[in-house]
Coordinates of C-alpha atoms in Angstrom, one line a residue:
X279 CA 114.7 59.6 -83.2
X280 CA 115.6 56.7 -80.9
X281 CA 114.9 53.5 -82.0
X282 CA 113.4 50.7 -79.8
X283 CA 116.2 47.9 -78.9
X284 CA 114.4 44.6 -80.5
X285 CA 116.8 42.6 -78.2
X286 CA 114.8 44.0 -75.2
X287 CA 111.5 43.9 -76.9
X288 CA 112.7 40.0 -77.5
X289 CA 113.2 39.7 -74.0
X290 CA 110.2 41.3 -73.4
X291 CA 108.4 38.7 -75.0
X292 CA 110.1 35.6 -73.9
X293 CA 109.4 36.9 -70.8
X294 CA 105.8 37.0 -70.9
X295 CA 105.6 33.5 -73.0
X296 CA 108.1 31.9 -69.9
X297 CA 104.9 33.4 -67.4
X298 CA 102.2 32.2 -69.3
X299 CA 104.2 28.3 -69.4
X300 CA 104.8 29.0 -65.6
X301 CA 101.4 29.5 -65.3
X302 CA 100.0 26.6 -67.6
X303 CA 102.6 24.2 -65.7
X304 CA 100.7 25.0 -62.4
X305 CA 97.3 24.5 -64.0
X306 CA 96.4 21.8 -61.2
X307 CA 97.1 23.9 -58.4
X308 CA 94.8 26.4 -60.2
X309 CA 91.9 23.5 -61.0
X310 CA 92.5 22.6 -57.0
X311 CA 91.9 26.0 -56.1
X312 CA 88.9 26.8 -58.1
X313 CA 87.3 23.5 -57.3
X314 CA 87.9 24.3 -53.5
X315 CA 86.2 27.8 -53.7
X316 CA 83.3 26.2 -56.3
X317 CA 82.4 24.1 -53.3
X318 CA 83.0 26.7 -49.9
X319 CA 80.7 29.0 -52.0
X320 CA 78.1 26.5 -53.1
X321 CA 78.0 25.6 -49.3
X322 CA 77.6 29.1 -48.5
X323 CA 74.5 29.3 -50.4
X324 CA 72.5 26.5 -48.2
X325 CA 73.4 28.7 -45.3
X326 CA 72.1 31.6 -46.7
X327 CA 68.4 32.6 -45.9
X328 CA 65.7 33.0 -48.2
X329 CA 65.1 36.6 -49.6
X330 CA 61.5 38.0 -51.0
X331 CA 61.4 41.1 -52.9
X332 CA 58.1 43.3 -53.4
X333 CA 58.0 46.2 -55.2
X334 CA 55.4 49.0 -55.3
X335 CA 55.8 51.9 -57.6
X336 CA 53.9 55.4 -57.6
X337 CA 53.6 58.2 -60.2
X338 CA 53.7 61.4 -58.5
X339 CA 51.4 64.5 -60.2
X340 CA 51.2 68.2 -59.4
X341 CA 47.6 68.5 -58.5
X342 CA 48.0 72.0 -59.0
X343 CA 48.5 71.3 -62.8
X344 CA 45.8 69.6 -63.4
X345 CA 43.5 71.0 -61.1
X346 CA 44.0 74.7 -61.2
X347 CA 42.3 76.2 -64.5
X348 CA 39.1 74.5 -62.8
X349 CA 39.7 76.2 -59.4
X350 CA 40.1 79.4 -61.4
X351 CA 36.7 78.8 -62.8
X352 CA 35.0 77.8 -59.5
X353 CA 36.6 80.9 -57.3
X354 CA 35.5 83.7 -60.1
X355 CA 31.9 82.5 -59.6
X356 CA 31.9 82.6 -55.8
X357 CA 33.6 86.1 -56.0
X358 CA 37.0 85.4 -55.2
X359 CA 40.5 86.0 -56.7
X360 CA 43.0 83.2 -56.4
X361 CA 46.0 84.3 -57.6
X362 CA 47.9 81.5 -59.7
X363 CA 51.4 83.0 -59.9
X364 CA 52.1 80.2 -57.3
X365 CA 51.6 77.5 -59.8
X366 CA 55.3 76.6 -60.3
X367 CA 56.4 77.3 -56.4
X368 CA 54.8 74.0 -55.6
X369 CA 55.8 71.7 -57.9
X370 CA 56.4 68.2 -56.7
X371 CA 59.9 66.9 -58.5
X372 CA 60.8 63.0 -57.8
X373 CA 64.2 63.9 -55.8
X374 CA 62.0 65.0 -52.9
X375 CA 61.1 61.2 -52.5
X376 CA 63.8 59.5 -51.8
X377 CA 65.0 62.4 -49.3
X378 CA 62.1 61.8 -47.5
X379 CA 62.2 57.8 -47.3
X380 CA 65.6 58.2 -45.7
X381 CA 64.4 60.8 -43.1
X382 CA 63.8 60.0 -39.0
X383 CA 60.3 60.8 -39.3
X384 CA 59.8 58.7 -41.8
X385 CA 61.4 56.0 -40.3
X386 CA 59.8 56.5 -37.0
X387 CA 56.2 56.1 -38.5
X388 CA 57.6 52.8 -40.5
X389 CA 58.5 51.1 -37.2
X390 CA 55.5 51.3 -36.1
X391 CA 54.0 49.6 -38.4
X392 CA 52.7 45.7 -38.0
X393 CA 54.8 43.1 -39.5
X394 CA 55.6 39.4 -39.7
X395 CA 59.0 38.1 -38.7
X396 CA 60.5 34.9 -39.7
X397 CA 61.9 33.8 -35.8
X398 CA 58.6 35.0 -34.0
X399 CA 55.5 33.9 -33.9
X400 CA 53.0 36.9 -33.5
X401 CA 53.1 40.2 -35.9
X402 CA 54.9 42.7 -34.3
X403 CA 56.1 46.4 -35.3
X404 CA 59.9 46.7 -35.8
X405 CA 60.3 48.8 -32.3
X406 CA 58.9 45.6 -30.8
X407 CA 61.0 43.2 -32.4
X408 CA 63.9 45.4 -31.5
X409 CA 63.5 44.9 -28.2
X410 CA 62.9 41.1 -28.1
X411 CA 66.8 40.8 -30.4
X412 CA 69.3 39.1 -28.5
X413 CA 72.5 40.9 -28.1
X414 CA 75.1 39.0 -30.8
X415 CA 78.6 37.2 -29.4
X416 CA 80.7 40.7 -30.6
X417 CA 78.4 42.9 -28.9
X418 CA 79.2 40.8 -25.4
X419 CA 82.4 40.6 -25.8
X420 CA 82.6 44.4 -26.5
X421 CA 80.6 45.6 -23.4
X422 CA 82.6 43.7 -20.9
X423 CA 86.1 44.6 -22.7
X424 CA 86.6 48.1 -24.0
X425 CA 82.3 49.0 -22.8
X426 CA 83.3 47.9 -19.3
X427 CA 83.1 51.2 -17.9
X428 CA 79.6 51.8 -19.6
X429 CA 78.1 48.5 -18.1
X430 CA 79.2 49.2 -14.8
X431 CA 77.6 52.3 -14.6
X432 CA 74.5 51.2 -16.0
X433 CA 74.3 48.4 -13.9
X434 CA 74.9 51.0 -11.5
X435 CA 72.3 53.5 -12.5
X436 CA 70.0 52.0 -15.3
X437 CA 69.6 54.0 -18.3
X438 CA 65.4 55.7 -19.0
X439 CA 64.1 54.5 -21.7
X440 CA 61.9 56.6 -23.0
X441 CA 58.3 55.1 -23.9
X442 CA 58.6 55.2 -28.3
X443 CA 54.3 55.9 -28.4
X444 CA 54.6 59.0 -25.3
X445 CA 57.7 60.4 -28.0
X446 CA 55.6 59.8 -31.0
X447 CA 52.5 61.5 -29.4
X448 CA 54.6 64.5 -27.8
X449 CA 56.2 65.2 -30.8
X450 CA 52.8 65.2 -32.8
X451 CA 51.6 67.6 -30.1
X452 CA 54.5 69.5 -30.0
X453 CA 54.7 70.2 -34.0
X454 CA 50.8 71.1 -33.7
X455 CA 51.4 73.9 -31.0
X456 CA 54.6 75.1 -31.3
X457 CA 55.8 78.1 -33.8
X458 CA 57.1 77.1 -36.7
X459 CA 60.3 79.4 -36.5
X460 CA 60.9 77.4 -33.2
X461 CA 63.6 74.5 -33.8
X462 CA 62.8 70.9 -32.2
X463 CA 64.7 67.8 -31.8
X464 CA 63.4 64.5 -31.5
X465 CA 64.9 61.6 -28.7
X466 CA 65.7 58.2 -29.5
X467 CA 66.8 55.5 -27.4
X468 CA 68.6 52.2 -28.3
X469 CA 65.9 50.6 -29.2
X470 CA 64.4 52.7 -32.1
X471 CA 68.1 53.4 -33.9
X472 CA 67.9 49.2 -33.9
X473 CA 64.8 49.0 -35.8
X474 CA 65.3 52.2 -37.7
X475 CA 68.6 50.7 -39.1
X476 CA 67.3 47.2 -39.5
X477 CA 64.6 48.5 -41.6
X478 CA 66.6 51.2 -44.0
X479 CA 68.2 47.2 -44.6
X480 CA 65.6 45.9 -46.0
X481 CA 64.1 49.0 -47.8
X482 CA 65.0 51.1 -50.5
X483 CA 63.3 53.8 -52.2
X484 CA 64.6 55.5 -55.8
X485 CA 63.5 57.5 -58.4
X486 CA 62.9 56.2 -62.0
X487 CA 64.3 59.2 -64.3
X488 CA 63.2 57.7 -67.1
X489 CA 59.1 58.0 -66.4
X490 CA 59.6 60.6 -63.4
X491 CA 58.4 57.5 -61.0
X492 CA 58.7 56.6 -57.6
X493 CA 59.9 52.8 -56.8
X494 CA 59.6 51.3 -53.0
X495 CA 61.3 48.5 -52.9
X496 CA 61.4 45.8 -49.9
X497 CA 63.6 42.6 -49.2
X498 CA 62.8 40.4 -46.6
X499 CA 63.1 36.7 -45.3
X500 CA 59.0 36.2 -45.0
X501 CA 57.1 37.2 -48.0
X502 CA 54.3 38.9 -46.3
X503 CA 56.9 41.0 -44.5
X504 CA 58.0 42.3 -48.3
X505 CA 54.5 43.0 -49.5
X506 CA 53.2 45.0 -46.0
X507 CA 56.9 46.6 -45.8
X508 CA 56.7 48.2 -49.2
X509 CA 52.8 48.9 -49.4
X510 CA 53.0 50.4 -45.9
X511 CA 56.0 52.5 -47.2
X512 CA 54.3 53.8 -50.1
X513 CA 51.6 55.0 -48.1
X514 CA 53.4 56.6 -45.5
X515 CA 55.5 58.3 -48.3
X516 CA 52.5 60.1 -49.7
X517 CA 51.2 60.8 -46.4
X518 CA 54.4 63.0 -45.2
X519 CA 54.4 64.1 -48.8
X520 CA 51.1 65.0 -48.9
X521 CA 51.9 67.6 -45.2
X522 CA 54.6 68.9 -46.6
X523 CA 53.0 70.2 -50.0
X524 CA 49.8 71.0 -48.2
X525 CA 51.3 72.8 -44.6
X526 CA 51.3 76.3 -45.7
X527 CA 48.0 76.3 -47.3
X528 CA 46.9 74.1 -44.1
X529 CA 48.1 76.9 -41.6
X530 CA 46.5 79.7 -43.5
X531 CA 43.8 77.9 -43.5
X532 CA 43.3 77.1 -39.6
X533 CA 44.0 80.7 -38.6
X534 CA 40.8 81.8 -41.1
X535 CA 38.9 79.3 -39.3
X536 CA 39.1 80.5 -35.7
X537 CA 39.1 83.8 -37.3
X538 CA 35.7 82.6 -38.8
X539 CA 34.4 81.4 -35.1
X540 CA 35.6 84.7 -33.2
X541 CA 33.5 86.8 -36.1
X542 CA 30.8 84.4 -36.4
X543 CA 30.2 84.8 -32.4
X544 CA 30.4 88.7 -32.3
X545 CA 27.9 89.1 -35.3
X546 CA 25.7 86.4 -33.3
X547 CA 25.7 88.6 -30.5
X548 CA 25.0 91.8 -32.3
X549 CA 22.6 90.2 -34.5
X550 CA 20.8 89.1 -31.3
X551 CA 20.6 92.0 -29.9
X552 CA 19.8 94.4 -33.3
X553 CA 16.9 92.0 -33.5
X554 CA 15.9 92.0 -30.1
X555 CA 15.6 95.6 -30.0
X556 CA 14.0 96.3 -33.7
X557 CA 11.4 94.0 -32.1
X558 CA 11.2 95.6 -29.1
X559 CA 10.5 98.9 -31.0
X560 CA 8.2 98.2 -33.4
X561 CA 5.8 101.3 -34.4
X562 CA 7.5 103.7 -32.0
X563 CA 8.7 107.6 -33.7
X564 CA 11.4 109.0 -30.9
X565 CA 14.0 110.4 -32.4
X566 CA 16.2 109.1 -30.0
X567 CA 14.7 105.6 -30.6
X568 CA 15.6 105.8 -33.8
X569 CA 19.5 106.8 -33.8
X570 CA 20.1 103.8 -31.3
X571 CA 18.4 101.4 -34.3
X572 CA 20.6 103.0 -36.7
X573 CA 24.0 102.8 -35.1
X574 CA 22.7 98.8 -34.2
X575 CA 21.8 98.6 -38.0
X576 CA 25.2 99.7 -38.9
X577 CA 27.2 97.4 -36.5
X578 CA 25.1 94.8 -38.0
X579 CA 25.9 95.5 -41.4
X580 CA 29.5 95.9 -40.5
X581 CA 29.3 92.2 -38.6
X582 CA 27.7 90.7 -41.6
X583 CA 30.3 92.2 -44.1
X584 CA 33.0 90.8 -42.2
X585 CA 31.4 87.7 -41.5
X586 CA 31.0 87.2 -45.0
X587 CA 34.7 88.4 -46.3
X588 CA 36.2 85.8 -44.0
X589 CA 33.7 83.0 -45.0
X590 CA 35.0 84.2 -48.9
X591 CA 38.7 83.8 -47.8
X592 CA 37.8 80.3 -45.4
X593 CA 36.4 79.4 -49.0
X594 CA 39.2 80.1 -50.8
X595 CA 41.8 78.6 -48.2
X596 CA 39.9 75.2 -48.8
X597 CA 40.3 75.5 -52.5
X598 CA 44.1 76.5 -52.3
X599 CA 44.8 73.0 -49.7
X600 CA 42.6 71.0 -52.4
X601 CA 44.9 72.7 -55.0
X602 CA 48.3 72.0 -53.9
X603 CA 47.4 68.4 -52.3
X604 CA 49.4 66.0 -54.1
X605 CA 48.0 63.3 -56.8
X606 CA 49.4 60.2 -56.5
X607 CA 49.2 57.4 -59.7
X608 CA 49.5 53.9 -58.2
X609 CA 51.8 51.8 -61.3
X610 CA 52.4 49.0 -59.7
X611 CA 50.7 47.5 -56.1
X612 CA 52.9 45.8 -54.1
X613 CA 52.6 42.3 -54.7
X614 CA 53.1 39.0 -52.2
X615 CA 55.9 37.4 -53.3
X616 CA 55.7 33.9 -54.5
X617 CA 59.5 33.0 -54.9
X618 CA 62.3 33.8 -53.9
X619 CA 64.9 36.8 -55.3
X620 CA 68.1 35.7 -53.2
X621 CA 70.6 34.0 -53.2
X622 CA 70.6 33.1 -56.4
X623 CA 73.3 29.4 -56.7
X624 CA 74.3 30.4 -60.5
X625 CA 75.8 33.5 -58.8
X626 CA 77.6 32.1 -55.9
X627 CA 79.2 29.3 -58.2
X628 CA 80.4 31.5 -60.4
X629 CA 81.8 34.0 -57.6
X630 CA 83.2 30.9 -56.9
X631 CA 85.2 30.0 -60.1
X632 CA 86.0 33.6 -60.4
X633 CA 87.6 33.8 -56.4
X634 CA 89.6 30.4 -56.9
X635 CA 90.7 31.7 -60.3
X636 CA 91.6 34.9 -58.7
X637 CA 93.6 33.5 -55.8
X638 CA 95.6 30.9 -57.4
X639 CA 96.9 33.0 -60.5
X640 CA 97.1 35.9 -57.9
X641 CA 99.4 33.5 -55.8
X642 CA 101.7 32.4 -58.5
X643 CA 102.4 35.9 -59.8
X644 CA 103.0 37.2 -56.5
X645 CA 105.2 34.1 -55.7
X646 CA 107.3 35.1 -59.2
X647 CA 107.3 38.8 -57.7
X648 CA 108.9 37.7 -54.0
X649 CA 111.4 35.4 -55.8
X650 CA 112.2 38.2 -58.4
X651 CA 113.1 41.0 -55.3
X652 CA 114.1 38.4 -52.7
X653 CA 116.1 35.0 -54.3
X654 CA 117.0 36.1 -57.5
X655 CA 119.5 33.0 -58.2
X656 CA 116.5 31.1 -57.9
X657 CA 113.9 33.4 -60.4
X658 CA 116.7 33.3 -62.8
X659 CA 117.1 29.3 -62.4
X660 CA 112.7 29.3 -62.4
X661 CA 112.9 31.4 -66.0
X662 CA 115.9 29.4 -67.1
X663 CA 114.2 26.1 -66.7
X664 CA 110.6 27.2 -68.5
X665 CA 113.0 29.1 -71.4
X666 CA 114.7 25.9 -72.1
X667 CA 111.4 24.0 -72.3
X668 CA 109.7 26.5 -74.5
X669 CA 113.5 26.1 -77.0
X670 CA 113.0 22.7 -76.6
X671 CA 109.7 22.2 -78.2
X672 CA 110.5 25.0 -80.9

């Protein structure tokens, strides 16, 4: 077994005590350093604007939980059998959430929505606002540099902008009407990806796995912004939450109501005219009378039948979107901020001491290292001169 040399580890030593006196010899460049960082950071802060946090937090329940031993009961009085090996197909789980917040559609209902803004005067959605945002020094400079070619053809041919409420309103048509195997894509112009991004900024949705909750979460520069941001959130959350759990059962439940209408006219008619003719006949004994009322009778009696199997299943399609709509536990309300969250001055002095710190000690080290590789005469004459001192006071 080798055994360690002790004259290295002796050298090993002085070398890190000769640092660490280095080091402690340059402690006013270090106190320069961090006092000069304590006070660009602290100046920083005033120049930072205000922030105002709200926060609004839901608990999301599987109403088919809760709600489907009673449906059970209701459906087996009216006649009908609901099967309830669906239960777990359903099941809301708090990851969908968060998936959701940070989807287009979600974001394209949110920028709609009326808010305050700190440089403006009137309350105005986010698409609005987008508009209205003056382009910054970096984005001139880029269009009439390396963008050049773009702005000369749109000065040449201006871009469409499409209308964002005509999109909104086509889409919403669209999704009603089209098939749902068909695929769709949604169009968004300059505009709407500015106030999409500049609200996913201020907004952030997560999942509590310790209580299986749901916490919106909105910083902004004007308090009332926070509160309507995050409130509005929430509710838009449940309502796209809300279609999604629901849309199957919704579906099936539109096609039995025009079914409904179509049958509901035809027995109408034949009921009108069974009636019109068993009136019309009253007292009379012909045979041939009598096999006309009967195949009327029967087509009544078939009409009815119908009638009233599809009004069973339109009955039992309500029941089933009652049953797998969503129940939503409101925790916490979003709440009007009354101070403010950030910046916070004990944090930027610190990051402060901790950068001067950081770039002084970083400084002298790498000022040992470049002497070390490039002038070694002069890192041995360095370590000579803080070895002799450190003999000297032993």
């Amino acid at each position: 077994m080798v055994e360690p040399n002790p004259n290295i580890q002796q050298e090993e030593e002085i070398d890190i005590v000769w640092l660490i006196r280095y080091v402690l010899d340059k402690r006013k460049l270090i106190l320069y350093a961090v006092g000069i960082a304590f006070v660009i950071f602290t100046l920083l802060f005033f120049t930072k604007s205000k922030q105002y946090n709200s926060t609004a937090s839901i608990l999301p329940v599987s109403s088919r939980s809760s709600m489907s031993s009673n449906m059970g009961m209701l459906a087996s009085m009216t006649g009908m059998n609901m099967g309830m090996g669906a239960q777990a197909e359903n099941v809301i789980t708090p990851d969908l959430y968060p998936a959701v917040a940070s989807s287009t559609p979600f974001m394209r209902k949110l920028i709609t929505v009326p808010l305050k803004w700190k440089d403006k005067d009137t309350v105005m959605s986010a698409y609005e606002y987008a508009k209205l945002l003056e382009p910054s020094f970096i984005d001139i400079v880029k269009s009439y540099t390396i963008g050049l070619p773009t702005t000369l053809a749109n000065l040449i041919s201006p871009p469409i902008t499409p209308n964002i409420d005509a999109i909104l309103a086509s889409n919403d048509v669209a999704s009603a009407n089209s098939d749902p195997k068909e695929s769709s894509f949604i169009i968004q112009d300059s505009y709407e990806r500015t106030a999409i991004s500049l609200l996913m900024s201020m907004l952030v949705v997560e999942e509590d796995r310790s209580i299986n909750a749901i916490n919106v979460s909105a910083t902004c520069e004007v308090p009332e912004q926070a509160a309507v941001l995050a409130s509005s959130a929430l509710d838009i959350l449940q309502e796209i939450v809300t279609e999604y759990k629901t849309k199957r059962s919704s579906l099936a439940l539109k096609f039995i109501e025009e079914r409904y209408q179509l049958v509901n006219e035809d027995y109408e008619q034949i009921r009108k005219k069974y009636y019109a003719y068993k009136d019309s006949h009253r007292n009379m004994i012909d045979e041939r009378v009598d096999v006309e009322y009967q195949q009327l009778s029967d087509q009544y009696e078939l009409s009815y039948g119908l009638l009233k199997t599809i009004a069973n299943q339109m009955e039992e399609a309500k029941l089933n979107v009652m049953e797998e709509t969503p129940v939503f536990t409101i925790l916490q309300p979003a709440i009007l901020p009354s101070a403010p969250c950030a910046p916070n001055i004990v944090k930027y002095m610190l990051v402060g001491i901790a950068m001067g710190l950081f770039l002084s000690l970083g400084w002298l080290i790498a000022n040992i290292v470049y002497l070390q590789v490039f002038n070694e005469k002069k890192y041995k004459a360095l370590k000579a001169q803080y070895e002799i001192k450190e003999t000297e006071e032993a």
